[in-house]
Tab-separated table of C-alpha atoms in Angstrom:
chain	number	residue	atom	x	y	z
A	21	UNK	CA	0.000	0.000	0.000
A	22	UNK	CA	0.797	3.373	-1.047
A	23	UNK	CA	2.506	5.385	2.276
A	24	UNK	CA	0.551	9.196	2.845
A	25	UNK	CA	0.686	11.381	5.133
A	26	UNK	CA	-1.593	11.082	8.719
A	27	UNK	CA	-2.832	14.125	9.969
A	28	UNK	CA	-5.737	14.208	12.829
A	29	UNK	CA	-7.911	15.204	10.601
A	30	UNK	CA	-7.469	12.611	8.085
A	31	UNK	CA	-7.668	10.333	11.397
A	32	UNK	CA	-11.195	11.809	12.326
A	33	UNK	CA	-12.549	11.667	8.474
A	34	UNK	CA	-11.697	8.222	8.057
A	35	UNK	CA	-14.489	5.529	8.046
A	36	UNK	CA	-14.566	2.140	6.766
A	37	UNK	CA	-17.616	1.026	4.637
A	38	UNK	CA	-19.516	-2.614	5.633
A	39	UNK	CA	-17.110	-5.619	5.181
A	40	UNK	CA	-13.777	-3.902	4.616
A	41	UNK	CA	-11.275	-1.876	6.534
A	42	UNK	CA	-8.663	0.910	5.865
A	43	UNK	CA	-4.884	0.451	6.665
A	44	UNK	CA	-2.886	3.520	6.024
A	45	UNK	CA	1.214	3.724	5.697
A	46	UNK	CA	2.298	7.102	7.426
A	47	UNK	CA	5.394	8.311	4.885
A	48	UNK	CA	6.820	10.393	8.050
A	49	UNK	CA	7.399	7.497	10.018
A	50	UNK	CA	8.517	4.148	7.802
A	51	UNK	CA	6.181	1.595	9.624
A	52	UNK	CA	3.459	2.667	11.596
A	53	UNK	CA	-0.086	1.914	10.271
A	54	UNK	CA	-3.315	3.099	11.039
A	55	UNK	CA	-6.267	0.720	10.801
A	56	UNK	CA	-9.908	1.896	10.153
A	57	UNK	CA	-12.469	-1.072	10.888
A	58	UNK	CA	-16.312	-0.903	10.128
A	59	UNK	CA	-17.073	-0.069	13.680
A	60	UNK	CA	-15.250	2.927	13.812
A	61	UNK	CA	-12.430	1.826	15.467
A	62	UNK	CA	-8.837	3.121	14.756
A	63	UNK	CA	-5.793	1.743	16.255
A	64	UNK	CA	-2.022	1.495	15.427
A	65	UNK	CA	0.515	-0.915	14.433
A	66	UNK	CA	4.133	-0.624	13.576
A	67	UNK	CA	5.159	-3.282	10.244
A	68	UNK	CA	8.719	-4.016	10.034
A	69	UNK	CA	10.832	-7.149	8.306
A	70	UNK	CA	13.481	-8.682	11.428
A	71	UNK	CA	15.745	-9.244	8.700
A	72	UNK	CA	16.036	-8.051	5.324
A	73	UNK	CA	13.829	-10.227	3.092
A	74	UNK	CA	12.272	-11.832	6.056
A	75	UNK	CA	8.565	-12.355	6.709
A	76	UNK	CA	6.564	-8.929	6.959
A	77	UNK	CA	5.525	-8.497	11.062
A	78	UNK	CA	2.767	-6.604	12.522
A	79	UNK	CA	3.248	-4.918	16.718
A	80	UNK	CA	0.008	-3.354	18.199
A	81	UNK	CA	1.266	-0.383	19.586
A	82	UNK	CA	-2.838	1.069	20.659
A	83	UNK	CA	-6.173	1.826	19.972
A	84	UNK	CA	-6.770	5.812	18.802
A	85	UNK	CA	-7.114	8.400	20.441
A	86	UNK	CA	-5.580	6.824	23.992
A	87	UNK	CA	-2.643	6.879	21.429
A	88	UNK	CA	-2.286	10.343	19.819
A	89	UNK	CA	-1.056	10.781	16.146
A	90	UNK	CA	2.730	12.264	17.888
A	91	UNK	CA	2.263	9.341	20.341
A	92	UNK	CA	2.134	6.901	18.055
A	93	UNK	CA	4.552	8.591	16.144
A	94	UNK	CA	7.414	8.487	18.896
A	95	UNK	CA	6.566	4.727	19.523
A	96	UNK	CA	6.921	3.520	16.401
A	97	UNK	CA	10.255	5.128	15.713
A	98	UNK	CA	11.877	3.946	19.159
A	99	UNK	CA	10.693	0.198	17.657
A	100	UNK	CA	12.226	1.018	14.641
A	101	UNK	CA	15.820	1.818	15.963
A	102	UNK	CA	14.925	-1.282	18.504
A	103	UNK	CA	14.447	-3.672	15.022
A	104	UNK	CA	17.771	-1.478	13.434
A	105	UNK	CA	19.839	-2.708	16.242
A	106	UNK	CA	18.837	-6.107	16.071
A	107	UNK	CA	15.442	-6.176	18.192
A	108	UNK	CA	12.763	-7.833	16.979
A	109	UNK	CA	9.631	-6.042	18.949
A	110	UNK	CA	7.071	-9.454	18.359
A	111	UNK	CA	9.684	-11.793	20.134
A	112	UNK	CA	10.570	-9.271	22.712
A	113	UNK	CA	6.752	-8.938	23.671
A	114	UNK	CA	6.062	-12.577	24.062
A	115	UNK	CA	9.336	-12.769	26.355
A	116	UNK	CA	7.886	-9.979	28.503
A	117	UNK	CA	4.846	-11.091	28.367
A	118	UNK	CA	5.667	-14.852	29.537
A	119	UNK	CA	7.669	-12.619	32.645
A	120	UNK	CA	5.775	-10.187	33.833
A	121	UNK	CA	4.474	-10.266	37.453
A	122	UNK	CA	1.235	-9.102	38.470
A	123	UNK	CA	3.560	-7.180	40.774
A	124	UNK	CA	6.217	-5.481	38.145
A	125	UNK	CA	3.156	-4.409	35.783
A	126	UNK	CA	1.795	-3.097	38.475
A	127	UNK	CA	5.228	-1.022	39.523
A	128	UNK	CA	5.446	0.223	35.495
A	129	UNK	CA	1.564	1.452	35.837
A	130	UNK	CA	2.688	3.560	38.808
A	131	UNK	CA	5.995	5.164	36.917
A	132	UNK	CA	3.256	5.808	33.906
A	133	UNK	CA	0.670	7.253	36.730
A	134	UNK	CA	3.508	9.451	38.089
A	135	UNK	CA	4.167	11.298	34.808
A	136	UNK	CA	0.270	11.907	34.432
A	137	UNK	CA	-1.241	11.884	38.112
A	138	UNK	CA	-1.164	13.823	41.465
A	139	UNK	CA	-2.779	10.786	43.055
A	140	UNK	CA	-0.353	8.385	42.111
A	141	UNK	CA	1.411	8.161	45.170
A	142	UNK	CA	-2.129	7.226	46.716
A	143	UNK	CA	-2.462	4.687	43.840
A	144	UNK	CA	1.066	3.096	44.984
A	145	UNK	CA	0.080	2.993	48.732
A	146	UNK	CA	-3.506	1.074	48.070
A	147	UNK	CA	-1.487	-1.528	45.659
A	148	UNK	CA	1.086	-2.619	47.722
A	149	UNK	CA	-0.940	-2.572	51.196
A	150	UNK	CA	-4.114	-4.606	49.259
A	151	UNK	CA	-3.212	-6.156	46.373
A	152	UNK	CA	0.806	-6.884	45.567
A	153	UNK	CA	1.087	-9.007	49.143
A	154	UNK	CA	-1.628	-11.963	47.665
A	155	UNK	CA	-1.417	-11.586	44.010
A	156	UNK	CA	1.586	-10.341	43.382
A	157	UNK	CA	4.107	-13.094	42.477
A	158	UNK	CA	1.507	-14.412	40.031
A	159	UNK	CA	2.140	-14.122	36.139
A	160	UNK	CA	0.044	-10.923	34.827
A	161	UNK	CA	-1.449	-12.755	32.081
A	162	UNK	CA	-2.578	-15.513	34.488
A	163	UNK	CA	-4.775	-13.041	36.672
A	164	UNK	CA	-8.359	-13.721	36.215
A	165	UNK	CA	-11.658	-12.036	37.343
A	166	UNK	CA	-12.286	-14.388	39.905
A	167	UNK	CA	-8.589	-13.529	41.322
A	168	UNK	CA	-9.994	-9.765	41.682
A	169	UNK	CA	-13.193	-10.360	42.581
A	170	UNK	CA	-11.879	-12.736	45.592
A	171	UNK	CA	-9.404	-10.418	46.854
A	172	UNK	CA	-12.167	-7.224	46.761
A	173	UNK	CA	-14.235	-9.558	48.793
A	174	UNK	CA	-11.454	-10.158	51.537
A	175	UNK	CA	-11.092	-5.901	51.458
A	176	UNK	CA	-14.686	-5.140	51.650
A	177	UNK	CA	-15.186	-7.427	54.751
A	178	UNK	CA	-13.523	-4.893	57.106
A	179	UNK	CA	-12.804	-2.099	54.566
A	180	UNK	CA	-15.921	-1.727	51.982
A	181	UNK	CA	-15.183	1.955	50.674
A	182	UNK	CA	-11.488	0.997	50.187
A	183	UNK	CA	-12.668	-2.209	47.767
A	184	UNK	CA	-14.429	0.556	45.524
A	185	UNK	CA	-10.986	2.261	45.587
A	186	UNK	CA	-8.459	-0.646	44.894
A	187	UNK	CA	-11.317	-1.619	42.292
A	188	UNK	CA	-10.896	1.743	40.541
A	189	UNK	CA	-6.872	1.771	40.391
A	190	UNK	CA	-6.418	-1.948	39.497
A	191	UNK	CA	-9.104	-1.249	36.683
A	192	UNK	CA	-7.136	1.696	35.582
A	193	UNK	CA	-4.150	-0.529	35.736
A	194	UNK	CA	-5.536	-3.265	33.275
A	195	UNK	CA	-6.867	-0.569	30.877
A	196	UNK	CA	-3.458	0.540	30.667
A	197	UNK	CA	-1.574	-3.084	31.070
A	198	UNK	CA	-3.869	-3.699	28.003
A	199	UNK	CA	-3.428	-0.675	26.066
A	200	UNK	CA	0.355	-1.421	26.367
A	201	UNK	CA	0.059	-4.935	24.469
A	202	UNK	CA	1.300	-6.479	28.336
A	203	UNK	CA	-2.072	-8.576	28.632
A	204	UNK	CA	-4.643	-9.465	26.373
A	205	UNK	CA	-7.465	-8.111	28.247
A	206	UNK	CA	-8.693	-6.327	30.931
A	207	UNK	CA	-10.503	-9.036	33.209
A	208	UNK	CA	-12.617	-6.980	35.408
A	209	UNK	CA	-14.461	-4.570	32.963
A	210	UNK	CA	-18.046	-4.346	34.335
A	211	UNK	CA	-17.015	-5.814	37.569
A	212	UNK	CA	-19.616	-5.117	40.424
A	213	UNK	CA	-18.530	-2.667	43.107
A	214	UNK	CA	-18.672	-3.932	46.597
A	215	UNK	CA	-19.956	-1.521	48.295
A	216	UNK	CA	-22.595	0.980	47.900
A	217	UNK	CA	-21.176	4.466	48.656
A	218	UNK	CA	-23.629	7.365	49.455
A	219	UNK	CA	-22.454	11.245	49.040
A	220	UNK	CA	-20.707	12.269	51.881
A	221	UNK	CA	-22.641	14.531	54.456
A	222	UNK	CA	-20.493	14.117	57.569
A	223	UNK	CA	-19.514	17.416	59.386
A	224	UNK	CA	-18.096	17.072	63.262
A	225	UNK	CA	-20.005	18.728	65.856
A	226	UNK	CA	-18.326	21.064	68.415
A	227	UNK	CA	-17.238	18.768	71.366
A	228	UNK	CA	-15.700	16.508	68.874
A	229	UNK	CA	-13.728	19.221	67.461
A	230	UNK	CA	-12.430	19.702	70.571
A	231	UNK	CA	-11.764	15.798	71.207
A	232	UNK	CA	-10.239	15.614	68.166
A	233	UNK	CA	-7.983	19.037	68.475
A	234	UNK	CA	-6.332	17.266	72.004
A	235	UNK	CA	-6.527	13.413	70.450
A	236	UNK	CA	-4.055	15.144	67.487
A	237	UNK	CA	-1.503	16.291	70.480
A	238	UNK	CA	-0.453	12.101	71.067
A	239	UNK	CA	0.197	11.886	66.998
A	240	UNK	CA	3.112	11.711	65.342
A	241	UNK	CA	3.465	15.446	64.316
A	242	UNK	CA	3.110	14.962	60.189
A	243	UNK	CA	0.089	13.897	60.844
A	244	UNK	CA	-0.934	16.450	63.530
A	245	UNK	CA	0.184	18.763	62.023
A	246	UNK	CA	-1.805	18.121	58.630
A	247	UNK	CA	-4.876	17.481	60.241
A	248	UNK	CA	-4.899	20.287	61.354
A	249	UNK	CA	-4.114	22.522	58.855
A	250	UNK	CA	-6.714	20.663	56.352
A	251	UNK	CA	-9.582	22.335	59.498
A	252	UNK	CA	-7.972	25.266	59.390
A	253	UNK	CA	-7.644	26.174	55.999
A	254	UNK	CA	-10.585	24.094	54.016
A	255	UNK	CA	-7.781	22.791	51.622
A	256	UNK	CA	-8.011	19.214	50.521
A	257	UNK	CA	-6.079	16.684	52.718
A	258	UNK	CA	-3.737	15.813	49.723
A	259	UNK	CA	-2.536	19.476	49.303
A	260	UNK	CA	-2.333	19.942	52.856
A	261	UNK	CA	0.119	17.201	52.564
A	262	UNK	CA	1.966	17.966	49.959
A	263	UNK	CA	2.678	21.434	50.978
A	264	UNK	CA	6.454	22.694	50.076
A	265	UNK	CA	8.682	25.630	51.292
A	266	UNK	CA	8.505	27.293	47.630
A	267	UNK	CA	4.691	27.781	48.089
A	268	UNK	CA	5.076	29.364	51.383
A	269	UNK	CA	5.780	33.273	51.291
A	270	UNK	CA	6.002	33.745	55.403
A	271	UNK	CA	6.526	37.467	54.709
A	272	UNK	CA	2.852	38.248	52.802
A	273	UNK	CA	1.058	35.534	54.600
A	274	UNK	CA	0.071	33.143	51.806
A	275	UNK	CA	0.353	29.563	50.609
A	276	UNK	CA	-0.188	29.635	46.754
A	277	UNK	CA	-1.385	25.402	45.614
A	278	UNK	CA	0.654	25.504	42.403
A	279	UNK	CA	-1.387	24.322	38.977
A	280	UNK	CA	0.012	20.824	38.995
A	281	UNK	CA	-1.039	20.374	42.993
A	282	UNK	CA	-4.688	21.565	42.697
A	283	UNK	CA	-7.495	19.177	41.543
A	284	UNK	CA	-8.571	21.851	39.578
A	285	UNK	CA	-5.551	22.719	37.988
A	286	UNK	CA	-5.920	26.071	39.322
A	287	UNK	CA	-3.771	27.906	41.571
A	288	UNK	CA	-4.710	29.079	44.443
A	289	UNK	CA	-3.877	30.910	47.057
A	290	UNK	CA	-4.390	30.137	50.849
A	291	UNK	CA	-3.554	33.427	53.457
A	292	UNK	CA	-2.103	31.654	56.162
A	293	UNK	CA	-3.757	33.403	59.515
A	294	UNK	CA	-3.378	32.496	63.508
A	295	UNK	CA	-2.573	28.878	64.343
A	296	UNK	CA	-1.900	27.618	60.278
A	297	UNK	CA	0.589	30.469	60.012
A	298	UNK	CA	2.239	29.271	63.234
A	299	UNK	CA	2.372	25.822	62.052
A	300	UNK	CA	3.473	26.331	58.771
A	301	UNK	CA	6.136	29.154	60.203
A	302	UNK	CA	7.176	26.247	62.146
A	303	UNK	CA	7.531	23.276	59.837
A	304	UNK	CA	8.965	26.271	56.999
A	305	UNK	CA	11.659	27.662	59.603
A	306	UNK	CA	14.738	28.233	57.128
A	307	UNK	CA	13.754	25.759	54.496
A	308	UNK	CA	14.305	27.267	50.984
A	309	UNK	CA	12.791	24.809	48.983
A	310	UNK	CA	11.372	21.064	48.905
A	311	UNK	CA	8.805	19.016	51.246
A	312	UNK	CA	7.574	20.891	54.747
A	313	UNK	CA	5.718	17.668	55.948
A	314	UNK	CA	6.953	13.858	56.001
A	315	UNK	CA	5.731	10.459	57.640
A	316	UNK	CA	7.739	9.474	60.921
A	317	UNK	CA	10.300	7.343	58.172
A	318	UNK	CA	10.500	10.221	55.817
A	319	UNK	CA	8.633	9.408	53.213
A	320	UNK	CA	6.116	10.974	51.092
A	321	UNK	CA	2.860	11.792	53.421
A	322	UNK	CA	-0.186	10.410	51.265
A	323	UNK	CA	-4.295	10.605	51.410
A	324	UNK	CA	-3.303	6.828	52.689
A	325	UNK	CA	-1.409	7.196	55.545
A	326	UNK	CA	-4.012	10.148	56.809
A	327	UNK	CA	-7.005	7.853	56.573
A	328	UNK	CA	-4.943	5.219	58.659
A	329	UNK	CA	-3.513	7.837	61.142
A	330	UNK	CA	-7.620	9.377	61.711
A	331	UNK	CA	-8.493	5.528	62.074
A	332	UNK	CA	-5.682	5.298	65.201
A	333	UNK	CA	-7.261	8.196	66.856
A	334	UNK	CA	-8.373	7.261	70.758
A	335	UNK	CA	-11.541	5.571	71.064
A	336	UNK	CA	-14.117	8.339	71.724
A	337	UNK	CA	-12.796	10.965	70.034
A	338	UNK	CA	-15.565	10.607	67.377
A	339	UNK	CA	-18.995	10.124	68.078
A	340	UNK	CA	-18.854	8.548	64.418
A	341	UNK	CA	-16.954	7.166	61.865
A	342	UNK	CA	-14.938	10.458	59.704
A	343	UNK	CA	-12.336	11.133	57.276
A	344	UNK	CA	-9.628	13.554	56.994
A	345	UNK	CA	-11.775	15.065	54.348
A	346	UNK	CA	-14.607	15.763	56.581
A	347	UNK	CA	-12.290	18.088	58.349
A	348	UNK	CA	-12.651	20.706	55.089
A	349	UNK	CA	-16.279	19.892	54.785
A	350	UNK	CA	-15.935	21.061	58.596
A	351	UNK	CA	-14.232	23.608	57.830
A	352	UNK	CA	-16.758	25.359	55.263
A	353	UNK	CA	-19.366	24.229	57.427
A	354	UNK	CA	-18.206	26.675	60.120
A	355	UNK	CA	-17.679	29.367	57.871
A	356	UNK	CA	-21.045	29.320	56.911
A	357	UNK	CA	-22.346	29.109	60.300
A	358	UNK	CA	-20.286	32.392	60.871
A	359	UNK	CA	-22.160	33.983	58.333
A	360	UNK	CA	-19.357	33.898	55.561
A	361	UNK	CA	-21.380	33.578	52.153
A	362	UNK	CA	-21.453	30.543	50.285
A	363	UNK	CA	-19.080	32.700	47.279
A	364	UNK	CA	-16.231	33.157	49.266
A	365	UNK	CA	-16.122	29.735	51.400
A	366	UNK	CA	-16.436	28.380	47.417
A	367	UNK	CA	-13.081	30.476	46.966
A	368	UNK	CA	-11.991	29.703	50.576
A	369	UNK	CA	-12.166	26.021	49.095
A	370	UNK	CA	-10.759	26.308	45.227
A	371	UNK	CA	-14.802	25.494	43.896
A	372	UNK	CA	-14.401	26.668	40.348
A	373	UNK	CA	-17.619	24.928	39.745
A	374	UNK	CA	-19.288	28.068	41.861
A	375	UNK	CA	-16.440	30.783	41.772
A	376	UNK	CA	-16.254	30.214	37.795
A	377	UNK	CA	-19.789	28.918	36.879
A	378	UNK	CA	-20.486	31.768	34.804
A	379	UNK	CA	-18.522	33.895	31.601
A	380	UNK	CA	-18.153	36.508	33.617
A	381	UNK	CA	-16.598	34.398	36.848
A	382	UNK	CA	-14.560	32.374	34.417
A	383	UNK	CA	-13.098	34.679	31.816
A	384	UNK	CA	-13.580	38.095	33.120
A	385	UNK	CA	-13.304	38.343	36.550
A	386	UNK	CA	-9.914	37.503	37.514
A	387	UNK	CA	-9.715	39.230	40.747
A	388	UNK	CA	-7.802	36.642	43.726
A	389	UNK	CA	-10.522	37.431	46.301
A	390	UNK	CA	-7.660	37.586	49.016
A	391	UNK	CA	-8.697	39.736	51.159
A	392	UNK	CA	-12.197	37.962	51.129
A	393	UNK	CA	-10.057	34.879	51.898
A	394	UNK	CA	-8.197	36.134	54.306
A	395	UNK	CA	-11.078	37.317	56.314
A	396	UNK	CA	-13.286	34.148	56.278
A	397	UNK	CA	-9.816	32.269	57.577
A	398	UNK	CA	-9.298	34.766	60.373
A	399	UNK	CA	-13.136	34.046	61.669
A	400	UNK	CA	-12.824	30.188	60.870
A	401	UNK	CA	-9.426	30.375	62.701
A	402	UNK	CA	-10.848	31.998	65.901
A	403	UNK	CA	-14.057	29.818	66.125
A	404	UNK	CA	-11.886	26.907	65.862
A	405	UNK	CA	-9.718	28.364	68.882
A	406	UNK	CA	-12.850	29.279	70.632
A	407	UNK	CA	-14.180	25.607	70.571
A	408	UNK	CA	-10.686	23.905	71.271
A	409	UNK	CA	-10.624	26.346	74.481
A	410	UNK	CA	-14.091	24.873	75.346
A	411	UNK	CA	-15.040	28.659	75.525
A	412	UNK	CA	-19.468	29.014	75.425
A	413	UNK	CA	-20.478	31.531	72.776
A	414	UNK	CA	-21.717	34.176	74.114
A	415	UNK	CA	-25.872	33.908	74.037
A	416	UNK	CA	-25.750	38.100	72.865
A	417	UNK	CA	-23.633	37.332	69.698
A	418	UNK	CA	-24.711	36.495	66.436
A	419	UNK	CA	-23.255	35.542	62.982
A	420	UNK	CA	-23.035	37.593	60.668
A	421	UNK	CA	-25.350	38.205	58.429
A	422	UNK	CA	-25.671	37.555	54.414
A	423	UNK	CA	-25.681	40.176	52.355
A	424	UNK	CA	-28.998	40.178	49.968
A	425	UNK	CA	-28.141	40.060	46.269
């Protein structure tokens, strides 16, 4: 066939009539093929000849558009230099194939989540606390449905929300152990969750605020420190976390969440008032740059070890089961109980889904609201010091009032 050159819109004009498909040469890259079947679906291949006058091979390299045109592109001329220096791509897939643990696919899925993922550290926890220790030593290709389904079981006995979770990540995982030619198949597409999660609504009353403020004070102090930080400022447990001497400027009083730390790859920035500055003053002290807050053994802190470290707290410290998230729902709860409208505990919280719902909150108004900020952390910060004091409010003051559009 004729070699042409693949652009994305050739790509997205292409269809295949009933009972035939297209295969098309790209005359940039000597090799890589684009396929067109009746269904609509496009993938690429890379052909290539092991030897010179050998058989003609075909390597999958992915279905379109999870591979991009430059994607496909790159892959296809690493193979061929691999076939130029004597690598033939077909053999070299059936060795690693016939190799691969359940356990090292799993390790390359978290070095491909780590390029493309802020959660991928919380991906790495959940796989080797739940599912590396049982499964894996096993061959990847031998890992059946049943396998998962069994081991989701043993989870959701004692740990039903964090089945849904390993579920989600190990399904990820397949998708892209598939995707990568390393198994045939993903095995648990369509797989039943095992537990039935309903939106989250839990907010901790006053007393256990104050439990929980003196429960912190026999943690290690990453994680009391964290905790509570995520009450005092709103900001999600992960970023709370995560939080590095470069964000920190001590001088004006602000954290700033850089773009590739906030869910909603927005930054944002956090005025650090009463007990958070003092915290972060302390854990900053003359640290230029890199990580404020680590686990006891210096590693990373994750969403993981938080949820284990709230699960360790004294028994009665909660009147209920929580999460380190509840702490910011918390958080805006008590600014709204202050009186603090619903606007600026959205931008207290980095909400773009209310701060820019509209053109005019999106596009034109690009003011930082830090002022705003800074005031709704100030009152959060000194009703949160009135309840840890166990101090009454007083029966002749009153929250502030909304202001009517």
């Amino acid at each position: 066939m004729a070699a042409r050159r693949i652009t994305d819109r050739l790509i997205v004009s292409l269809k295949a009539e009933a009972g035939s498909r297209i295969e098309i040469l790209d005359s940039e890259i000597t090799g890589l093929c684009l396929r067109v079947t009746p269904s609509g679906a496009k993938s690429w291949s890379f052909l290539y000849r092991a030897a010179p006058g050998g058989p003609k091979k075909r390597l999958t390299i992915g279905d379109y558009p999870a591979w991009s045109l430059a994607d496909a592109r790159k892959r296809a001329l690493a193979l061929r230099k691999g076939v130029q220096d004597g690598i033939d791509p077909v053999v070299e897939k059936k060795r690693a194939r016939g190799e691969l643990t359940f356990a090292k696919l799993l390790e390359r899925f978290v070095l491909h989540a780590k390029t493309r993922l802020r959660s991928w550290a919380d991906y790495e926890a959940l796989l080797k606390r739940n599912v590396v220790p049982s499964l894996g030593d096993r061959r990847a290709s031998d890992i059946q449905r049943t396998d998962i389904a069994n081991l989701l079981d043993e989870i959701a006995a004692t740990a039903p929300v964090t089945s849904n979770r390993v579920q989600a990540v190990l399904s990820s995982a397949f998708t892209w152990a598939t995707n990568e030619g390393l198994i045939l198949a993903n095995p648990i597409v369509r797989l039943s969750k095992r537990a039935v999660e309903k939106p989250k609504e839990r907010v901790l009353s006053d007393t256990e605020i104050l439990r929980l403020w003196r429960g912190l004070d026999g943690m290690a102090a990453a994680y009391r420190d964290v905790l509570r930080l995520v009450l005092l400022t709103g900001q999600r447990p992960g970023e709370c976390a995560g939080i590095r001497a470069e964000e920190v400027d001590l001088k004006a009083g602000v954290w700033t969440i850089p773009i590739e730390r906030a869910k909603n790859k927005r930054a944002h920035g956090v005025p650090l008032v009463g007990e958070a500055l003092a915290i972060v003053e302390r854990l900053k002290g003359g640290t230029a740059a890199g990580a404020l807050i680590s686990t006891p053994r210096g590693a990373e802190l994750t969403t993981q070890n938080l949820a284990k470290a709230f699960e360790r707290l004294p028994k009665g410290t909660l009147d209920a089961t929580a999460t380190p998230h509840d702490l910011r729902r918390t958080a805006a709860t008590l600014m709204a109980r202050l009186g603090i409208d619903r606007f600026h505990v959205a931008a207290v919280l980095n909400h773009s889904g209310t701060t820019k719902a509209t053109v005019t909150g999106a596009v034109y108004d690009q003011h930082s609201y830090l002022p705003e900020k800074k005031r709704a952390l100030e009152a959060l910060g000194a009703e949160v010091a009135r309840l840890v004091a166990g101090i009454e409010k007083p029966a002749n003051v009153v929250a502030m009032k909304r202001a009517t559009p």
